[in-house]
mmCIF file of C-alpha atoms in Angstrom:
data_model
loop_
_atom_site.group_PDB
_atom_site.id
_atom_site.type_symbol
_atom_site.label_atom_id
_atom_site.label_comp_id
_atom_site.label_asym_id
_atom_site.label_seq_id
_atom_site.Cartn_x
_atom_site.Cartn_y
_atom_site.Cartn_z
ATOM 1 C CA MET A 190 -23.654 -40.423 55.879
ATOM 2 C CA ASP A 191 -26.191 -40.289 53.074
ATOM 3 C CA THR A 192 -24.390 -39.251 49.895
ATOM 4 C CA GLY A 193 -27.514 -39.338 47.751
ATOM 5 C CA VAL A 194 -25.936 -42.117 45.660
ATOM 6 C CA ALA A 195 -27.466 -45.568 45.791
ATOM 7 C CA GLU A 196 -24.990 -48.159 47.008
ATOM 8 C CA ASP A 197 -24.835 -51.499 45.249
ATOM 9 C CA THR A 198 -24.203 -53.707 48.291
ATOM 10 C CA LYS A 199 -23.686 -56.732 46.071
ATOM 11 C CA LYS A 200 -20.722 -55.037 44.385
ATOM 12 C CA THR A 201 -19.451 -53.576 47.654
ATOM 13 C CA ARG A 202 -19.368 -57.044 49.227
ATOM 14 C CA GLN A 203 -18.150 -58.666 45.970
ATOM 15 C CA ALA A 204 -21.177 -60.968 46.157
ATOM 16 C CA PHE A 205 -21.184 -62.287 42.621
ATOM 17 C CA TYR A 206 -22.799 -65.657 43.196
ATOM 18 C CA THR A 207 -21.655 -68.696 41.289
ATOM 19 C CA PRO A 208 -23.772 -69.589 38.240
ATOM 20 C CA VAL A 209 -25.014 -73.192 38.114
ATOM 21 C CA ALA A 210 -22.741 -74.277 35.221
ATOM 22 C CA VAL A 211 -19.619 -72.841 36.865
ATOM 23 C CA ALA A 212 -20.581 -74.356 40.241
ATOM 24 C CA ALA A 213 -21.006 -77.761 38.591
ATOM 25 C CA ARG A 214 -17.517 -77.555 37.075
ATOM 26 C CA VAL A 215 -15.872 -76.420 40.338
ATOM 27 C CA VAL A 216 -17.473 -79.255 42.293
ATOM 28 C CA GLU A 217 -16.699 -81.817 39.578
ATOM 29 C CA LEU A 218 -13.016 -80.846 39.731
ATOM 30 C CA ALA A 219 -13.081 -81.104 43.539
ATOM 31 C CA GLU A 220 -14.250 -84.725 43.421
ATOM 32 C CA VAL A 221 -16.505 -84.232 46.466
ATOM 33 C CA SER A 222 -18.438 -87.513 46.393
ATOM 34 C CA GLY A 223 -18.143 -89.207 49.778
ATOM 35 C CA HIS A 224 -16.294 -86.275 51.363
ATOM 36 C CA LYS A 225 -16.902 -83.477 53.855
ATOM 37 C CA VAL A 226 -16.510 -80.086 52.139
ATOM 38 C CA LEU A 227 -15.643 -76.568 53.285
ATOM 39 C CA GLU A 228 -17.243 -73.670 51.378
ATOM 40 C CA PRO A 229 -15.677 -70.525 52.921
ATOM 41 C CA SER A 230 -17.740 -67.811 51.209
ATOM 42 C CA CYS A 231 -21.050 -69.449 50.447
ATOM 43 C CA GLY A 232 -23.275 -66.542 49.460
ATOM 44 C CA ASP A 233 -26.612 -67.963 48.368
ATOM 45 C CA GLY A 234 -25.313 -71.537 48.472
ATOM 46 C CA ALA A 235 -24.807 -72.400 44.790
ATOM 47 C CA LEU A 236 -21.603 -74.332 45.474
ATOM 48 C CA VAL A 237 -23.149 -75.929 48.571
ATOM 49 C CA GLU A 238 -26.130 -77.062 46.495
ATOM 50 C CA GLU A 239 -23.858 -78.560 43.859
ATOM 51 C CA CYS A 240 -21.681 -80.304 46.466
ATOM 52 C CA LEU A 241 -24.783 -82.063 47.790
ATOM 53 C CA ALA A 242 -25.931 -82.942 44.260
ATOM 54 C CA GLN A 243 -22.536 -84.505 43.535
ATOM 55 C CA GLY A 244 -22.484 -86.630 46.682
ATOM 56 C CA ALA A 245 -20.728 -84.659 49.430
ATOM 57 C CA THR A 246 -21.482 -86.208 52.821
ATOM 58 C CA GLU A 247 -21.515 -82.864 54.648
ATOM 59 C CA VAL A 248 -20.847 -79.204 53.849
ATOM 60 C CA VAL A 249 -19.579 -76.608 56.293
ATOM 61 C CA ALA A 250 -20.135 -73.151 54.855
ATOM 62 C CA GLN A 251 -19.114 -69.678 55.971
ATOM 63 C CA GLU A 252 -20.774 -66.379 54.980
ATOM 64 C CA LEU A 253 -19.770 -62.863 56.000
ATOM 65 C CA ASP A 254 -23.118 -61.133 55.455
ATOM 66 C CA PRO A 255 -25.514 -61.895 58.365
ATOM 67 C CA GLU A 256 -28.709 -61.690 56.294
ATOM 68 C CA THR A 257 -27.342 -63.886 53.510
ATOM 69 C CA ALA A 258 -26.003 -66.387 56.055
ATOM 70 C CA ALA A 259 -29.399 -66.585 57.773
ATOM 71 C CA ASN A 260 -31.248 -67.044 54.471
ATOM 72 C CA THR A 261 -28.848 -69.714 53.235
ATOM 73 C CA ARG A 262 -28.904 -71.505 56.605
ATOM 74 C CA ALA A 263 -32.721 -71.522 56.615
ATOM 75 C CA ARG A 264 -32.879 -72.824 53.045
ATOM 76 C CA PHE A 265 -30.761 -75.882 53.794
ATOM 77 C CA ALA A 266 -32.245 -76.474 57.264
ATOM 78 C CA ALA A 267 -35.735 -76.598 55.744
ATOM 79 C CA ARG A 268 -34.583 -79.520 53.602
ATOM 80 C CA HIS A 269 -32.767 -81.248 56.481
ATOM 81 C CA SER A 270 -29.548 -81.111 54.470
ATOM 82 C CA PRO A 271 -26.189 -82.030 56.047
ATOM 83 C CA VAL A 272 -25.139 -78.367 55.846
ATOM 84 C CA THR A 273 -23.862 -76.026 58.536
ATOM 85 C CA VAL A 274 -23.791 -72.324 57.640
ATOM 86 C CA GLN A 275 -21.608 -70.246 59.942
ATOM 87 C CA GLU A 276 -21.713 -66.459 59.970
ATOM 88 C CA GLY A 277 -18.492 -64.480 60.045
ATOM 89 C CA ASP A 278 -15.302 -63.459 58.306
ATOM 90 C CA PHE A 279 -13.556 -66.541 56.953
ATOM 91 C CA LEU A 280 -10.201 -64.778 57.068
ATOM 92 C CA ALA A 281 -10.576 -64.548 60.871
ATOM 93 C CA ALA A 282 -11.428 -68.255 61.241
ATOM 94 C CA HIS A 283 -8.937 -70.553 62.967
ATOM 95 C CA PRO A 284 -7.742 -73.290 60.561
ATOM 96 C CA ALA A 285 -9.361 -76.272 62.247
ATOM 97 C CA PRO A 286 -10.687 -78.782 61.535
ATOM 98 C CA LEU A 287 -9.022 -79.872 58.292
ATOM 99 C CA PHE A 288 -11.190 -80.716 55.297
ATOM 100 C CA PRO A 289 -10.562 -83.224 52.509
ATOM 101 C CA ARG A 290 -12.309 -80.935 50.001
ATOM 102 C CA ILE A 291 -12.737 -77.168 49.648
ATOM 103 C CA CYS A 292 -14.836 -75.395 46.998
ATOM 104 C CA ALA A 293 -14.877 -71.601 46.848
ATOM 105 C CA ASN A 294 -15.759 -68.432 44.988
ATOM 106 C CA PRO A 295 -14.180 -65.716 47.159
ATOM 107 C CA PRO A 296 -14.295 -61.955 46.539
ATOM 108 C CA PHE A 297 -11.600 -60.693 44.131
ATOM 109 C CA THR A 298 -11.128 -56.963 44.833
ATOM 110 C CA ARG A 299 -7.692 -55.861 46.085
ATOM 111 C CA GLY A 300 -6.279 -59.378 45.974
ATOM 112 C CA GLN A 301 -8.898 -60.846 48.292
ATOM 113 C CA ASP A 302 -8.999 -64.017 46.202
ATOM 114 C CA LEU A 303 -5.317 -64.625 46.964
ATOM 115 C CA LYS A 304 -5.776 -63.897 50.675
ATOM 116 C CA HIS A 305 -8.745 -66.257 50.843
ATOM 117 C CA LEU A 306 -6.906 -68.990 48.936
ATOM 118 C CA ALA A 307 -3.841 -68.811 51.195
ATOM 119 C CA HIS A 308 -6.122 -69.090 54.240
ATOM 120 C CA MET A 309 -8.156 -71.922 52.673
ATOM 121 C CA LEU A 310 -5.040 -73.990 52.133
ATOM 122 C CA GLN A 311 -4.449 -73.968 55.899
ATOM 123 C CA PHE A 312 -7.749 -75.895 56.210
ATOM 124 C CA LEU A 313 -6.866 -78.479 53.540
ATOM 125 C CA ALA A 314 -6.133 -81.992 54.792
ATOM 126 C CA PRO A 315 -3.161 -83.947 53.392
ATOM 127 C CA GLY A 316 -4.189 -85.456 50.064
ATOM 128 C CA GLY A 317 -7.068 -82.980 49.874
ATOM 129 C CA ILE A 318 -8.349 -80.969 46.922
ATOM 130 C CA CYS A 319 -9.161 -77.252 46.900
ATOM 131 C CA VAL A 320 -10.930 -75.758 43.891
ATOM 132 C CA CYS A 321 -11.279 -71.986 43.809
ATOM 133 C CA ILE A 322 -12.620 -69.430 41.346
ATOM 134 C CA MET A 323 -10.126 -66.593 40.985
ATOM 135 C CA ALA A 324 -9.272 -63.524 38.942
ATOM 136 C CA PRO A 325 -7.369 -64.504 35.762
ATOM 137 C CA LEU A 326 -4.093 -62.855 36.763
ATOM 138 C CA SER A 327 -4.021 -64.220 40.309
ATOM 139 C CA PRO A 328 -2.290 -67.554 39.494
ATOM 140 C CA SER A 329 0.701 -65.717 38.011
ATOM 141 C CA LYS A 330 1.247 -63.396 40.989
ATOM 142 C CA PRO A 331 4.111 -64.064 43.428
ATOM 143 C CA ALA A 332 1.647 -64.363 46.357
ATOM 144 C CA PHE A 333 -0.161 -67.199 44.555
ATOM 145 C CA LEU A 334 3.069 -68.963 43.670
ATOM 146 C CA LYS A 335 4.250 -68.696 47.287
ATOM 147 C CA ALA A 336 0.915 -69.959 48.711
ATOM 148 C CA THR A 337 0.810 -72.946 46.366
ATOM 149 C CA ALA A 338 4.486 -73.954 46.419
ATOM 150 C CA GLY A 339 4.693 -77.730 46.783
ATOM 151 C CA TYR A 340 1.116 -78.343 45.619
ATOM 152 C CA LYS A 341 -0.067 -79.745 42.287
ATOM 153 C CA VAL A 342 -1.876 -76.847 40.573
ATOM 154 C CA THR A 343 -3.986 -76.726 37.411
ATOM 155 C CA VAL A 344 -5.758 -73.670 36.019
ATOM 156 C CA GLU A 345 -8.814 -73.661 33.755
ATOM 157 C CA ASP A 346 -10.145 -70.531 32.042
ATOM 158 C CA VAL A 347 -13.763 -69.448 32.499
ATOM 159 C CA PRO A 348 -14.798 -67.088 29.697
ATOM 160 C CA ALA A 349 -15.956 -63.534 30.225
ATOM 161 C CA GLY A 350 -19.737 -63.481 30.477
ATOM 162 C CA ALA A 351 -20.053 -66.719 32.484
ATOM 163 C CA PHE A 352 -21.036 -64.613 35.538
ATOM 164 C CA LYS A 353 -23.359 -62.267 33.611
ATOM 165 C CA GLU A 354 -26.455 -63.547 35.482
ATOM 166 C CA SER A 355 -24.649 -62.634 38.725
ATOM 167 C CA GLY A 356 -24.033 -59.041 37.677
ATOM 168 C CA THR A 357 -20.513 -59.068 36.251
ATOM 169 C CA ASN A 358 -18.848 -59.923 32.963
ATOM 170 C CA ILE A 359 -15.372 -60.497 34.391
ATOM 171 C CA ALA A 360 -13.388 -63.412 33.062
ATOM 172 C CA THR A 361 -12.284 -65.827 35.768
ATOM 173 C CA VAL A 362 -10.252 -68.984 36.204
ATOM 174 C CA ILE A 363 -10.886 -72.155 38.154
ATOM 175 C CA VAL A 364 -7.817 -73.234 40.086
ATOM 176 C CA LYS A 365 -7.498 -76.812 41.332
ATOM 177 C CA ILE A 366 -4.923 -77.450 44.027
ATOM 178 C CA VAL A 367 -4.046 -80.926 45.279
ATOM 179 C CA LYS A 368 -2.126 -81.194 48.552
#
């Protein structure tokens, strides 16, 4: 139904792509060099790009939006990169295979970051590292504490404004989880 109000599909889908500096920090913390990496909500591929730049051997990426998935897939295929971009809802994906590294910037609205993180950890191989951008309050919530029980967890603040170029001024945190 046409309401006469323009819809911002980027906000609706929570598609606030990772700025280069934040992507570099996430991937640095994930220690991807020489490893296969899962990127479960790849958007335009900023984290994928950085994983390759920092020496990942292969990246398997997932993207919900069909058009974005196709564009990102084409971009990496044109360069013959070791990247596979799958289309679909990551939360519906079966947790196999396991990955030694995971880098992610999931949507935040209504606790989606926590849901994505809990699902990501099912894909994390023993001894693996998952680094995820999250809402600042998420690491203190009971759902986060339950999902990460038994893991080594560190949290690093990202200041408000770091995502300005992506269309939001929200402050975020980078969470590193070692299994």
